Amino acid sequence: MLKFTSSILSSFKCSPFLQVLASVFPYEEAAILCGGSLPSYISKDSNPRIVKFGDNPGGPCGGTHVADISIINSLKVTNIRVKKGLTKVSYSISP
């Protein structure tokens, strides 16, 4: 079971009509959108794709995202894997 601490949940402002921004940015602009820095695996000469939910800090991501989270009816975590200090969460959603 995936558990979140109250501090993690309170730092992520979520509403039923949260707008999602997913776009490619120059490295420096992407770093600003992500709170000032990017993970070391993102090349400084790249243009990373950043996903941002509402006013929350963004994050680099190559996955698929909905335009508005209100269209998601349910989310089920199907697998959690930790490898070399990185956590990968797999899930399924239903609109």
mmCIF file of C-alpha atoms in Angstrom:
data_model
loop_
_atom_site.group_PDB
_atom_site.id
_atom_site.type_symbol
_atom_site.label_atom_id
_atom_site.label_comp_id
_atom_site.label_asym_id
_atom_site.label_seq_id
_atom_site.Cartn_x
_atom_site.Cartn_y
_atom_site.Cartn_z
ATOM 1 C CA MET A 1 0.000 0.000 0.000
ATOM 2 C CA LEU A 2 1.261 3.467 -0.894
ATOM 3 C CA LYS A 3 1.269 5.821 2.087
ATOM 4 C CA PHE A 4 1.763 9.562 2.029
ATOM 5 C CA THR A 5 2.693 11.701 5.005
ATOM 6 C CA SER A 6 0.484 14.683 5.757
ATOM 7 C CA SER A 7 3.367 17.041 4.898
ATOM 8 C CA ILE A 8 3.597 15.584 1.392
ATOM 9 C CA LEU A 9 -0.145 15.846 0.886
ATOM 10 C CA SER A 10 -0.357 19.385 2.241
ATOM 11 C CA SER A 11 2.442 20.557 -0.055
ATOM 12 C CA PHE A 12 0.504 19.432 -3.139
ATOM 13 C CA LYS A 13 -2.480 21.689 -3.761
ATOM 14 C CA CYS A 14 -5.103 19.645 -5.582
ATOM 15 C CA SER A 15 -8.616 20.466 -6.731
ATOM 16 C CA PRO A 16 -11.146 18.717 -8.968
ATOM 17 C CA PHE A 17 -10.399 21.173 -11.789
ATOM 18 C CA LEU A 18 -6.611 21.270 -11.639
ATOM 19 C CA GLN A 19 -5.161 22.302 -15.006
ATOM 20 C CA VAL A 20 -2.226 20.314 -16.370
ATOM 21 C CA LEU A 21 0.617 21.891 -18.367
ATOM 22 C CA ALA A 22 2.828 19.532 -20.381
ATOM 23 C CA SER A 23 5.335 21.183 -22.688
ATOM 24 C CA VAL A 24 8.980 21.199 -23.789
ATOM 25 C CA PHE A 25 11.148 23.994 -22.378
ATOM 26 C CA PRO A 26 14.781 25.123 -22.623
ATOM 27 C CA TYR A 27 16.794 23.668 -19.712
ATOM 28 C CA GLU A 28 17.003 26.889 -17.648
ATOM 29 C CA GLU A 29 13.277 27.636 -17.955
ATOM 30 C CA ALA A 30 12.468 23.996 -17.138
ATOM 31 C CA ALA A 31 14.604 24.207 -13.989
ATOM 32 C CA ILE A 32 12.686 27.300 -12.825
ATOM 33 C CA LEU A 33 9.338 25.532 -13.386
ATOM 34 C CA CYS A 34 10.627 22.591 -11.320
ATOM 35 C CA GLY A 35 11.497 24.668 -8.272
ATOM 36 C CA GLY A 36 14.980 25.807 -9.307
ATOM 37 C CA SER A 37 16.744 22.614 -10.361
ATOM 38 C CA LEU A 38 16.403 19.442 -12.409
ATOM 39 C CA PRO A 39 17.624 15.908 -11.645
ATOM 40 C CA SER A 40 21.243 15.228 -12.643
ATOM 41 C CA TYR A 41 20.176 12.733 -15.337
ATOM 42 C CA ILE A 42 18.670 15.617 -17.371
ATOM 43 C CA SER A 43 21.349 16.961 -19.726
ATOM 44 C CA LYS A 44 21.994 20.715 -19.430
ATOM 45 C CA ASP A 45 21.969 21.019 -23.227
ATOM 46 C CA SER A 46 18.525 19.394 -23.516
ATOM 47 C CA ASN A 47 15.002 20.755 -23.788
ATOM 48 C CA PRO A 48 13.142 18.585 -21.257
ATOM 49 C CA ARG A 49 9.402 18.006 -21.263
ATOM 50 C CA ILE A 50 7.929 19.364 -18.030
ATOM 51 C CA VAL A 51 4.547 18.499 -16.544
ATOM 52 C CA LYS A 52 3.009 20.935 -14.072
ATOM 53 C CA PHE A 53 -0.254 20.480 -12.123
ATOM 54 C CA GLY A 54 -1.870 23.827 -11.285
ATOM 55 C CA ASP A 55 0.392 26.057 -9.172
ATOM 56 C CA ASN A 56 2.522 23.131 -7.950
ATOM 57 C CA PRO A 57 6.175 22.814 -9.036
ATOM 58 C CA GLY A 58 6.646 20.919 -12.289
ATOM 59 C CA GLY A 59 8.633 17.793 -12.959
ATOM 60 C CA PRO A 60 10.363 16.246 -15.971
ATOM 61 C CA CYS A 61 8.263 13.476 -17.519
ATOM 62 C CA GLY A 62 7.961 11.645 -20.817
ATOM 63 C CA GLY A 63 4.630 10.007 -19.973
ATOM 64 C CA THR A 64 1.051 10.643 -21.031
ATOM 65 C CA HIS A 65 -1.073 13.107 -19.043
ATOM 66 C CA VAL A 66 -4.701 14.218 -18.987
ATOM 67 C CA ALA A 67 -5.575 17.861 -19.643
ATOM 68 C CA ASP A 68 -7.624 18.106 -16.427
ATOM 69 C CA ILE A 69 -7.550 15.661 -13.500
ATOM 70 C CA SER A 70 -11.314 15.945 -13.047
ATOM 71 C CA ILE A 71 -11.778 13.425 -15.901
ATOM 72 C CA ILE A 72 -10.109 10.677 -13.829
ATOM 73 C CA ASN A 73 -12.720 8.602 -12.031
ATOM 74 C CA SER A 74 -10.400 6.222 -10.171
ATOM 75 C CA LEU A 75 -6.704 5.484 -9.767
ATOM 76 C CA LYS A 76 -5.304 2.125 -8.645
ATOM 77 C CA VAL A 77 -1.632 1.666 -7.727
ATOM 78 C CA THR A 78 -0.622 -1.654 -9.307
ATOM 79 C CA ASN A 79 3.067 -1.855 -8.405
ATOM 80 C CA ILE A 80 5.734 0.014 -6.430
ATOM 81 C CA ARG A 81 9.377 -0.762 -7.117
ATOM 82 C CA VAL A 82 12.494 0.770 -5.567
ATOM 83 C CA LYS A 83 15.773 0.276 -7.418
ATOM 84 C CA LYS A 84 19.046 2.125 -6.800
ATOM 85 C CA GLY A 85 17.291 4.723 -4.675
ATOM 86 C CA LEU A 86 14.627 5.519 -7.297
ATOM 87 C CA THR A 87 10.976 4.684 -6.758
ATOM 88 C CA LYS A 88 8.794 3.678 -9.704
ATOM 89 C CA VAL A 89 5.031 3.650 -9.189
ATOM 90 C CA SER A 90 2.847 1.836 -11.731
ATOM 91 C CA TYR A 91 -0.877 2.509 -11.806
ATOM 92 C CA SER A 92 -4.056 2.234 -13.848
ATOM 93 C CA ILE A 93 -6.792 4.834 -14.183
ATOM 94 C CA SER A 94 -10.421 4.847 -15.265
ATOM 95 C CA PRO A 95 -12.073 7.906 -16.821
#
